[in-house]
């Protein structure tokens, strides 16, 4: 597991339009063309550089070319929107081991059990539990752990998954048909094996497994993928290219 402080940095990112900026050019190019103030209101180049590293490392790194093509098509059509933020949550979780760990141990269990809120001390406890087995985390002070826990909840709020200030309430999302199709394409590319029911990423569809299966089997989705389901195995073959599916889906 690779541990970094990107959650802290992205949780404090004041200008999410920088994601769109850094998708197309790096800070060196921006500085040579007139400085960072031409693309953001963040005051110092040093701060922008810090944000650039976290944005590039966690949000704009892509496991496959298909995932990158899909993201670029969404961000081109939407820039920063509910759809692109949801996709960034998926991609950030794929890139950031600590983010995925807390999602897996805290956020999704809370979501799927029907809980209303998540507290910062629960996130701190989750990180401290991981700290027992991860040498990189043992270097973290209690202040760093608690700050990361707080920024984790703030980051989920920025992704549109939580609401509130001190006690964060969970947004029990209903993923629309368009983003459900996008999720399936992302899930196929993110998963190591062909059986999607065994994928560690299937929870990111915000749907219980049985409901997920019922939904994906609906005839209205047949134009987007071929499905083979045998009860304990689900394989899906995409029918549209990754750079076109977002604009084609509904």
PDB file of C-alpha atoms in Angstrom:
ATOM      1  CA  UNK A   1       0.000   0.000   0.000  1.00  0.00           C
ATOM      2  CA  UNK A   2       1.285   3.436  -0.969  1.00  0.00           C
ATOM      3  CA  UNK A   3       0.526   6.155   1.590  1.00  0.00           C
ATOM      4  CA  UNK A   4       0.612   9.886   0.855  1.00  0.00           C
ATOM      5  CA  UNK A   5      -1.038  13.111   2.055  1.00  0.00           C
ATOM      6  CA  UNK A   6      -3.050  13.820  -1.100  1.00  0.00           C
ATOM      7  CA  UNK A   7      -6.320  13.547   0.864  1.00  0.00           C
ATOM      8  CA  UNK A   8      -5.199  16.478   3.043  1.00  0.00           C
ATOM      9  CA  UNK A   9      -4.248  18.579   0.052  1.00  0.00           C
ATOM     10  CA  UNK A  10      -7.305  17.857  -2.092  1.00  0.00           C
ATOM     11  CA  UNK A  11      -9.610  18.329   0.877  1.00  0.00           C
ATOM     12  CA  UNK A  12      -8.290  21.889   1.055  1.00  0.00           C
ATOM     13  CA  UNK A  13      -8.338  22.579  -2.696  1.00  0.00           C
ATOM     14  CA  UNK A  14     -10.226  25.896  -3.116  1.00  0.00           C
ATOM     15  CA  UNK A  15     -10.307  25.977  -6.920  1.00  0.00           C
ATOM     16  CA  UNK A  16     -11.480  22.758  -8.561  1.00  0.00           C
ATOM     17  CA  UNK A  17     -11.186  24.303 -11.998  1.00  0.00           C
ATOM     18  CA  UNK A  18      -7.458  23.586 -11.654  1.00  0.00           C
ATOM     19  CA  UNK A  19      -8.281  19.951 -12.408  1.00  0.00           C
ATOM     20  CA  UNK A  20      -9.508  20.955 -15.840  1.00  0.00           C
ATOM     21  CA  UNK A  21      -6.441  23.183 -16.281  1.00  0.00           C
ATOM     22  CA  UNK A  22      -3.895  20.496 -15.317  1.00  0.00           C
ATOM     23  CA  UNK A  23      -5.594  17.924 -17.507  1.00  0.00           C
ATOM     24  CA  UNK A  24      -4.456  19.960 -20.483  1.00  0.00           C
ATOM     25  CA  UNK A  25      -1.166  21.582 -19.399  1.00  0.00           C
ATOM     26  CA  UNK A  26       1.386  21.430 -16.612  1.00  0.00           C
ATOM     27  CA  UNK A  27       2.415  24.166 -14.197  1.00  0.00           C
ATOM     28  CA  UNK A  28       5.781  24.712 -15.907  1.00  0.00           C
ATOM     29  CA  UNK A  29       3.997  25.632 -19.135  1.00  0.00           C
ATOM     30  CA  UNK A  30       1.573  27.878 -17.260  1.00  0.00           C
ATOM     31  CA  UNK A  31       4.368  29.719 -15.444  1.00  0.00           C
ATOM     32  CA  UNK A  32       6.288  30.325 -18.653  1.00  0.00           C
ATOM     33  CA  UNK A  33       3.135  31.696 -20.287  1.00  0.00           C
ATOM     34  CA  UNK A  34       2.445  34.334 -17.665  1.00  0.00           C
ATOM     35  CA  UNK A  35       2.177  32.774 -14.225  1.00  0.00           C
ATOM     36  CA  UNK A  36      -0.350  30.790 -12.231  1.00  0.00           C
ATOM     37  CA  UNK A  37      -2.534  33.848 -11.573  1.00  0.00           C
ATOM     38  CA  UNK A  38      -3.661  33.571 -15.202  1.00  0.00           C
ATOM     39  CA  UNK A  39      -5.504  30.324 -14.372  1.00  0.00           C
ATOM     40  CA  UNK A  40      -6.368  30.528 -10.656  1.00  0.00           C
ATOM     41  CA  UNK A  41      -6.913  32.932  -7.764  1.00  0.00           C
ATOM     42  CA  UNK A  42      -4.666  30.860  -5.474  1.00  0.00           C
ATOM     43  CA  UNK A  43      -2.098  33.386  -4.318  1.00  0.00           C
ATOM     44  CA  UNK A  44       1.309  31.703  -4.553  1.00  0.00           C
ATOM     45  CA  UNK A  45       2.992  29.509  -7.147  1.00  0.00           C
ATOM     46  CA  UNK A  46       4.231  27.293  -4.312  1.00  0.00           C
ATOM     47  CA  UNK A  47       0.669  26.529  -3.261  1.00  0.00           C
ATOM     48  CA  UNK A  48      -0.379  25.869  -6.848  1.00  0.00           C
ATOM     49  CA  UNK A  49       2.579  23.501  -7.234  1.00  0.00           C
ATOM     50  CA  UNK A  50       1.465  21.594  -4.136  1.00  0.00           C
ATOM     51  CA  UNK A  51      -2.048  21.262  -5.502  1.00  0.00           C
ATOM     52  CA  UNK A  52      -0.748  20.279  -8.935  1.00  0.00           C
ATOM     53  CA  UNK A  53       1.110  17.293  -7.495  1.00  0.00           C
ATOM     54  CA  UNK A  54      -1.938  15.998  -5.621  1.00  0.00           C
ATOM     55  CA  UNK A  55      -4.289  16.623  -8.550  1.00  0.00           C
ATOM     56  CA  UNK A  56      -1.985  14.873 -10.997  1.00  0.00           C
ATOM     57  CA  UNK A  57      -1.160  12.006  -8.644  1.00  0.00           C
ATOM     58  CA  UNK A  58      -4.654  11.164  -7.366  1.00  0.00           C
ATOM     59  CA  UNK A  59      -7.178  12.642  -9.803  1.00  0.00           C
ATOM     60  CA  UNK A  60      -5.413  12.701 -13.165  1.00  0.00           C
ATOM     61  CA  UNK A  61      -3.509   9.420 -13.155  1.00  0.00           C
ATOM     62  CA  UNK A  62      -5.273   6.703 -15.141  1.00  0.00           C
ATOM     63  CA  UNK A  63      -4.905   2.952 -14.776  1.00  0.00           C
ATOM     64  CA  UNK A  64      -5.813   2.373 -18.424  1.00  0.00           C
ATOM     65  CA  UNK A  65      -6.077   4.401 -21.604  1.00  0.00           C
ATOM     66  CA  UNK A  66      -9.799   3.573 -21.698  1.00  0.00           C
ATOM     67  CA  UNK A  67     -10.381   5.205 -18.310  1.00  0.00           C
ATOM     68  CA  UNK A  68      -8.475   8.291 -19.426  1.00  0.00           C
ATOM     69  CA  UNK A  69     -10.488   8.502 -22.665  1.00  0.00           C
ATOM     70  CA  UNK A  70     -13.713   8.203 -20.707  1.00  0.00           C
ATOM     71  CA  UNK A  71     -12.716  10.886 -18.225  1.00  0.00           C
ATOM     72  CA  UNK A  72     -11.592  13.291 -20.937  1.00  0.00           C
ATOM     73  CA  UNK A  73     -14.922  12.911 -22.726  1.00  0.00           C
ATOM     74  CA  UNK A  74     -16.814  13.696 -19.507  1.00  0.00           C
ATOM     75  CA  UNK A  75     -14.685  16.678 -18.515  1.00  0.00           C
ATOM     76  CA  UNK A  76     -14.838  18.054 -22.073  1.00  0.00           C
ATOM     77  CA  UNK A  77     -18.624  17.921 -22.024  1.00  0.00           C
ATOM     78  CA  UNK A  78     -19.212  18.928 -18.399  1.00  0.00           C
ATOM     79  CA  UNK A  79     -16.041  20.512 -16.960  1.00  0.00           C
ATOM     80  CA  UNK A  80     -16.675  20.393 -13.179  1.00  0.00           C
ATOM     81  CA  UNK A  81     -20.161  18.950 -12.633  1.00  0.00           C
ATOM     82  CA  UNK A  82     -21.942  16.296 -10.590  1.00  0.00           C
ATOM     83  CA  UNK A  83     -21.088  13.696 -13.253  1.00  0.00           C
ATOM     84  CA  UNK A  84     -17.399  14.572 -13.500  1.00  0.00           C
ATOM     85  CA  UNK A  85     -17.067  14.778  -9.697  1.00  0.00           C
ATOM     86  CA  UNK A  86     -18.572  11.304  -9.296  1.00  0.00           C
ATOM     87  CA  UNK A  87     -16.159   9.942 -11.885  1.00  0.00           C
ATOM     88  CA  UNK A  88     -13.263  11.692 -10.133  1.00  0.00           C
ATOM     89  CA  UNK A  89     -14.278   9.964  -6.893  1.00  0.00           C
ATOM     90  CA  UNK A  90     -14.065   6.606  -8.658  1.00  0.00           C
ATOM     91  CA  UNK A  91     -10.736   7.396 -10.281  1.00  0.00           C
ATOM     92  CA  UNK A  92      -9.209   8.947  -7.145  1.00  0.00           C
ATOM     93  CA  UNK A  93     -10.145   5.835  -5.176  1.00  0.00           C
ATOM     94  CA  UNK A  94      -8.476   3.672  -7.802  1.00  0.00           C
ATOM     95  CA  UNK A  95      -5.287   5.750  -7.551  1.00  0.00           C
ATOM     96  CA  UNK A  96      -5.133   6.490  -3.814  1.00  0.00           C
ATOM     97  CA  UNK A  97      -4.782   3.447  -1.533  1.00  0.00           C
ATOM     98  CA  UNK A  98      -5.624   5.329   1.651  1.00  0.00           C
ATOM     99  CA  UNK A  99      -8.763   6.840   0.142  1.00  0.00           C
ATOM    100  CA  UNK A 100      -9.931   3.424  -1.038  1.00  0.00           C
ATOM    101  CA  UNK A 101      -9.156   1.865   2.350  1.00  0.00           C
ATOM    102  CA  UNK A 102     -11.268   4.377   4.300  1.00  0.00           C
ATOM    103  CA  UNK A 103     -14.054   4.100   1.719  1.00  0.00           C
ATOM    104  CA  UNK A 104     -14.011   0.320   2.034  1.00  0.00           C
ATOM    105  CA  UNK A 105     -13.821   0.179   5.841  1.00  0.00           C
ATOM    106  CA  UNK A 106     -15.977   3.179   6.774  1.00  0.00           C
ATOM    107  CA  UNK A 107     -17.913   4.983   4.048  1.00  0.00           C
ATOM    108  CA  UNK A 108     -19.474   2.073   2.158  1.00  0.00           C
ATOM    109  CA  UNK A 109     -20.355   0.029   5.274  1.00  0.00           C
ATOM    110  CA  UNK A 110     -22.090   3.158   6.621  1.00  0.00           C
ATOM    111  CA  UNK A 111     -23.818   3.795   3.295  1.00  0.00           C
ATOM    112  CA  UNK A 112     -25.055   0.245   2.751  1.00  0.00           C
ATOM    113  CA  UNK A 113     -26.227  -0.182   6.349  1.00  0.00           C
ATOM    114  CA  UNK A 114     -28.468   2.859   5.929  1.00  0.00           C
ATOM    115  CA  UNK A 115     -26.655   5.130   8.350  1.00  0.00           C
ATOM    116  CA  UNK A 116     -27.361   8.847   8.265  1.00  0.00           C
ATOM    117  CA  UNK A 117     -23.951  10.328   9.095  1.00  0.00           C
ATOM    118  CA  UNK A 118     -20.223   9.745   9.572  1.00  0.00           C
ATOM    119  CA  UNK A 119     -18.137  11.393  12.291  1.00  0.00           C
ATOM    120  CA  UNK A 120     -14.536  12.501  12.042  1.00  0.00           C
ATOM    121  CA  UNK A 121     -13.475  10.350  14.990  1.00  0.00           C
ATOM    122  CA  UNK A 122     -14.642   7.278  13.050  1.00  0.00           C
ATOM    123  CA  UNK A 123     -12.338   8.230  10.186  1.00  0.00           C
ATOM    124  CA  UNK A 124      -9.503   8.809  12.677  1.00  0.00           C
ATOM    125  CA  UNK A 125     -10.086   5.379  14.208  1.00  0.00           C
ATOM    126  CA  UNK A 126     -10.035   3.822  10.736  1.00  0.00           C
ATOM    127  CA  UNK A 127      -6.667   5.419   9.926  1.00  0.00           C
ATOM    128  CA  UNK A 128      -5.258   4.457  13.344  1.00  0.00           C
ATOM    129  CA  UNK A 129      -6.278   0.854  12.748  1.00  0.00           C
ATOM    130  CA  UNK A 130      -4.392   0.844   9.453  1.00  0.00           C
ATOM    131  CA  UNK A 131      -1.479   2.545  11.211  1.00  0.00           C
ATOM    132  CA  UNK A 132      -0.837  -0.674  13.145  1.00  0.00           C
ATOM    133  CA  UNK A 133       0.190  -2.509   9.968  1.00  0.00           C
ATOM    134  CA  UNK A 134       1.571   0.229   7.685  1.00  0.00           C
ATOM    135  CA  UNK A 135       5.065   1.500   8.448  1.00  0.00           C
ATOM    136  CA  UNK A 136       4.561   4.750   6.500  1.00  0.00           C
ATOM    137  CA  UNK A 137       1.561   5.615   8.669  1.00  0.00           C
ATOM    138  CA  UNK A 138       3.438   4.967  11.913  1.00  0.00           C
ATOM    139  CA  UNK A 139       5.323   8.193  11.246  1.00  0.00           C
ATOM    140  CA  UNK A 140       2.080  10.171  11.365  1.00  0.00           C
ATOM    141  CA  UNK A 141       1.308  12.111  14.542  1.00  0.00           C
ATOM    142  CA  UNK A 142      -2.162  12.207  16.080  1.00  0.00           C
ATOM    143  CA  UNK A 143      -2.556  15.692  14.616  1.00  0.00           C
ATOM    144  CA  UNK A 144      -1.805  14.411  11.099  1.00  0.00           C
ATOM    145  CA  UNK A 145      -4.201  11.484  11.518  1.00  0.00           C
ATOM    146  CA  UNK A 146      -7.018  13.709  12.764  1.00  0.00           C
ATOM    147  CA  UNK A 147      -6.389  16.309  10.061  1.00  0.00           C
ATOM    148  CA  UNK A 148      -6.470  13.604   7.384  1.00  0.00           C
ATOM    149  CA  UNK A 149      -9.697  12.211   8.836  1.00  0.00           C
ATOM    150  CA  UNK A 150     -11.309  15.653   8.723  1.00  0.00           C
ATOM    151  CA  UNK A 151     -10.055  16.336   5.192  1.00  0.00           C
ATOM    152  CA  UNK A 152     -11.303  12.905   4.088  1.00  0.00           C
ATOM    153  CA  UNK A 153     -14.857  13.890   5.019  1.00  0.00           C
ATOM    154  CA  UNK A 154     -14.393  17.295   3.395  1.00  0.00           C
ATOM    155  CA  UNK A 155     -13.148  15.629   0.212  1.00  0.00           C
ATOM    156  CA  UNK A 156     -16.187  13.345   0.076  1.00  0.00           C
ATOM    157  CA  UNK A 157     -18.343  16.449   0.490  1.00  0.00           C
ATOM    158  CA  UNK A 158     -16.563  18.054  -2.469  1.00  0.00           C
ATOM    159  CA  UNK A 159     -17.294  14.912  -4.497  1.00  0.00           C
ATOM    160  CA  UNK A 160     -20.972  15.341  -3.602  1.00  0.00           C
ATOM    161  CA  UNK A 161     -21.199  12.266  -1.359  1.00  0.00           C
ATOM    162  CA  UNK A 162     -21.640  14.018   2.010  1.00  0.00           C
ATOM    163  CA  UNK A 163     -23.349  17.151   3.298  1.00  0.00           C
ATOM    164  CA  UNK A 164     -23.017  19.228   6.445  1.00  0.00           C
ATOM    165  CA  UNK A 165     -20.264  21.000   8.342  1.00  0.00           C
ATOM    166  CA  UNK A 166     -19.249  19.321  11.619  1.00  0.00           C
ATOM    167  CA  UNK A 167     -21.234  16.075  11.414  1.00  0.00           C
ATOM    168  CA  UNK A 168     -21.340  14.982   7.780  1.00  0.00           C
ATOM    169  CA  UNK A 169     -24.577  13.405   6.562  1.00  0.00           C
ATOM    170  CA  UNK A 170     -24.473  10.776   3.831  1.00  0.00           C
ATOM    171  CA  UNK A 171     -26.043  11.512   0.464  1.00  0.00           C
ATOM    172  CA  UNK A 172     -27.704   8.223  -0.471  1.00  0.00           C
ATOM    173  CA  UNK A 173     -27.207   8.664  -4.197  1.00  0.00           C
ATOM    174  CA  UNK A 174     -29.401   7.408  -6.975  1.00  0.00           C
ATOM    175  CA  UNK A 175     -26.979   7.033  -9.879  1.00  0.00           C
ATOM    176  CA  UNK A 176     -28.833   7.985 -13.044  1.00  0.00           C
ATOM    177  CA  UNK A 177     -28.897   5.715 -16.109  1.00  0.00           C
ATOM    178  CA  UNK A 178     -26.208   7.685 -17.926  1.00  0.00           C
ATOM    179  CA  UNK A 179     -23.720   7.469 -15.065  1.00  0.00           C
ATOM    180  CA  UNK A 180     -24.704   3.844 -14.395  1.00  0.00           C
ATOM    181  CA  UNK A 181     -23.557   2.996 -17.919  1.00  0.00           C
ATOM    182  CA  UNK A 182     -20.369   5.018 -17.361  1.00  0.00           C
ATOM    183  CA  UNK A 183     -19.799   3.160 -14.084  1.00  0.00           C
ATOM    184  CA  UNK A 184     -20.066  -0.219 -15.829  1.00  0.00           C
ATOM    185  CA  UNK A 185     -17.468   0.831 -18.394  1.00  0.00           C
ATOM    186  CA  UNK A 186     -15.199   2.133 -15.616  1.00  0.00           C
ATOM    187  CA  UNK A 187     -15.726  -1.041 -13.574  1.00  0.00           C
ATOM    188  CA  UNK A 188     -14.753  -3.263 -16.508  1.00  0.00           C
ATOM    189  CA  UNK A 189     -11.521  -1.354 -17.048  1.00  0.00           C
ATOM    190  CA  UNK A 190     -10.674  -0.950 -13.339  1.00  0.00           C
ATOM    191  CA  UNK A 191     -11.204  -4.605 -12.426  1.00  0.00           C
ATOM    192  CA  UNK A 192      -8.413  -7.172 -12.616  1.00  0.00           C
ATOM    193  CA  UNK A 193     -10.627 -10.178 -13.390  1.00  0.00           C
ATOM    194  CA  UNK A 194     -13.508 -10.679 -15.804  1.00  0.00           C
ATOM    195  CA  UNK A 195     -16.078 -11.589 -13.118  1.00  0.00           C
ATOM    196  CA  UNK A 196     -17.387  -8.220 -11.991  1.00  0.00           C
ATOM    197  CA  UNK A 197     -19.145  -9.747  -8.979  1.00  0.00           C
ATOM    198  CA  UNK A 198     -15.693 -10.392  -7.480  1.00  0.00           C
ATOM    199  CA  UNK A 199     -14.398  -6.891  -8.192  1.00  0.00           C
ATOM    200  CA  UNK A 200     -13.441  -4.810  -5.140  1.00  0.00           C
ATOM    201  CA  UNK A 201     -14.826  -1.814  -7.036  1.00  0.00           C
ATOM    202  CA  UNK A 202     -18.413  -2.989  -7.436  1.00  0.00           C
ATOM    203  CA  UNK A 203     -19.499  -1.178  -4.240  1.00  0.00           C
ATOM    204  CA  UNK A 204     -18.669   2.112  -5.960  1.00  0.00           C
ATOM    205  CA  UNK A 205     -21.899   1.792  -7.949  1.00  0.00           C
ATOM    206  CA  UNK A 206     -23.879   2.843  -4.836  1.00  0.00           C
ATOM    207  CA  UNK A 207     -26.192  -0.142  -5.269  1.00  0.00           C
ATOM    208  CA  UNK A 208     -26.675  -3.415  -3.386  1.00  0.00           C
ATOM    209  CA  UNK A 209     -25.397  -6.394  -5.413  1.00  0.00           C
ATOM    210  CA  UNK A 210     -28.792  -7.955  -6.139  1.00  0.00           C
ATOM    211  CA  UNK A 211     -30.267  -4.609  -7.211  1.00  0.00           C
ATOM    212  CA  UNK A 212     -27.151  -3.975  -9.302  1.00  0.00           C
ATOM    213  CA  UNK A 213     -27.671  -7.302 -11.108  1.00  0.00           C
ATOM    214  CA  UNK A 214     -31.364  -6.598 -11.690  1.00  0.00           C
ATOM    215  CA  UNK A 215     -30.537  -3.178 -13.081  1.00  0.00           C
ATOM    216  CA  UNK A 216     -27.750  -4.217 -15.429  1.00  0.00           C
ATOM    217  CA  UNK A 217     -29.975  -6.970 -16.868  1.00  0.00           C
ATOM    218  CA  UNK A 218     -32.613  -4.467 -18.015  1.00  0.00           C
ATOM    219  CA  UNK A 219     -33.148  -4.544 -21.781  1.00  0.00           C
ATOM    220  CA  UNK A 220     -32.671  -0.797 -22.144  1.00  0.00           C
ATOM    221  CA  UNK A 221     -28.939  -1.280 -21.498  1.00  0.00           C
ATOM    222  CA  UNK A 222     -28.471  -3.949 -24.194  1.00  0.00           C
ATOM    223  CA  UNK A 223     -27.268  -1.347 -26.695  1.00  0.00           C
ATOM    224  CA  UNK A 224     -24.306  -0.473 -24.458  1.00  0.00           C
ATOM    225  CA  UNK A 225     -22.913  -3.878 -23.501  1.00  0.00           C
ATOM    226  CA  UNK A 226     -23.275  -7.642 -23.855  1.00  0.00           C
ATOM    227  CA  UNK A 227     -23.881  -9.476 -20.576  1.00  0.00           C
ATOM    228  CA  UNK A 228     -23.282 -13.057 -19.451  1.00  0.00           C
ATOM    229  CA  UNK A 229     -24.675 -13.897 -16.010  1.00  0.00           C
ATOM    230  CA  UNK A 230     -24.640 -17.385 -14.467  1.00  0.00           C
ATOM    231  CA  UNK A 231     -25.641 -16.697 -10.875  1.00  0.00           C
ATOM    232  CA  UNK A 232     -22.166 -16.398  -9.411  1.00  0.00           C
ATOM    233  CA  UNK A 233     -20.386 -14.874 -12.398  1.00  0.00           C
ATOM    234  CA  UNK A 234     -21.069 -11.654 -14.308  1.00  0.00           C
ATOM    235  CA  UNK A 235     -19.049 -10.708 -17.356  1.00  0.00           C
ATOM    236  CA  UNK A 236     -19.755  -7.624 -19.426  1.00  0.00           C
ATOM    237  CA  UNK A 237     -18.468  -6.672 -22.877  1.00  0.00           C
ATOM    238  CA  UNK A 238     -18.671  -2.984 -23.846  1.00  0.00           C
ATOM    239  CA  UNK A 239     -20.139  -2.259 -27.273  1.00  0.00           C
ATOM    240  CA  UNK A 240     -19.188   1.414 -27.667  1.00  0.00           C
ATOM    241  CA  UNK A 241     -15.717   2.963 -27.504  1.00  0.00           C
ATOM    242  CA  UNK A 242     -14.702   4.548 -24.216  1.00  0.00           C
ATOM    243  CA  UNK A 243     -14.224   7.989 -25.724  1.00  0.00           C
ATOM    244  CA  UNK A 244     -17.783   7.946 -27.118  1.00  0.00           C
ATOM    245  CA  UNK A 245     -19.873   6.214 -24.440  1.00  0.00           C
ATOM    246  CA  UNK A 246     -20.537   9.276 -22.276  1.00  0.00           C
ATOM    247  CA  UNK A 247     -22.068  11.230 -25.148  1.00  0.00           C
ATOM    248  CA  UNK A 248     -23.962   8.164 -26.432  1.00  0.00           C
ATOM    249  CA  UNK A 249     -25.484   7.088 -23.126  1.00  0.00           C
ATOM    250  CA  UNK A 250     -28.935   8.655 -22.803  1.00  0.00           C
TER     251      UNK A 250
END
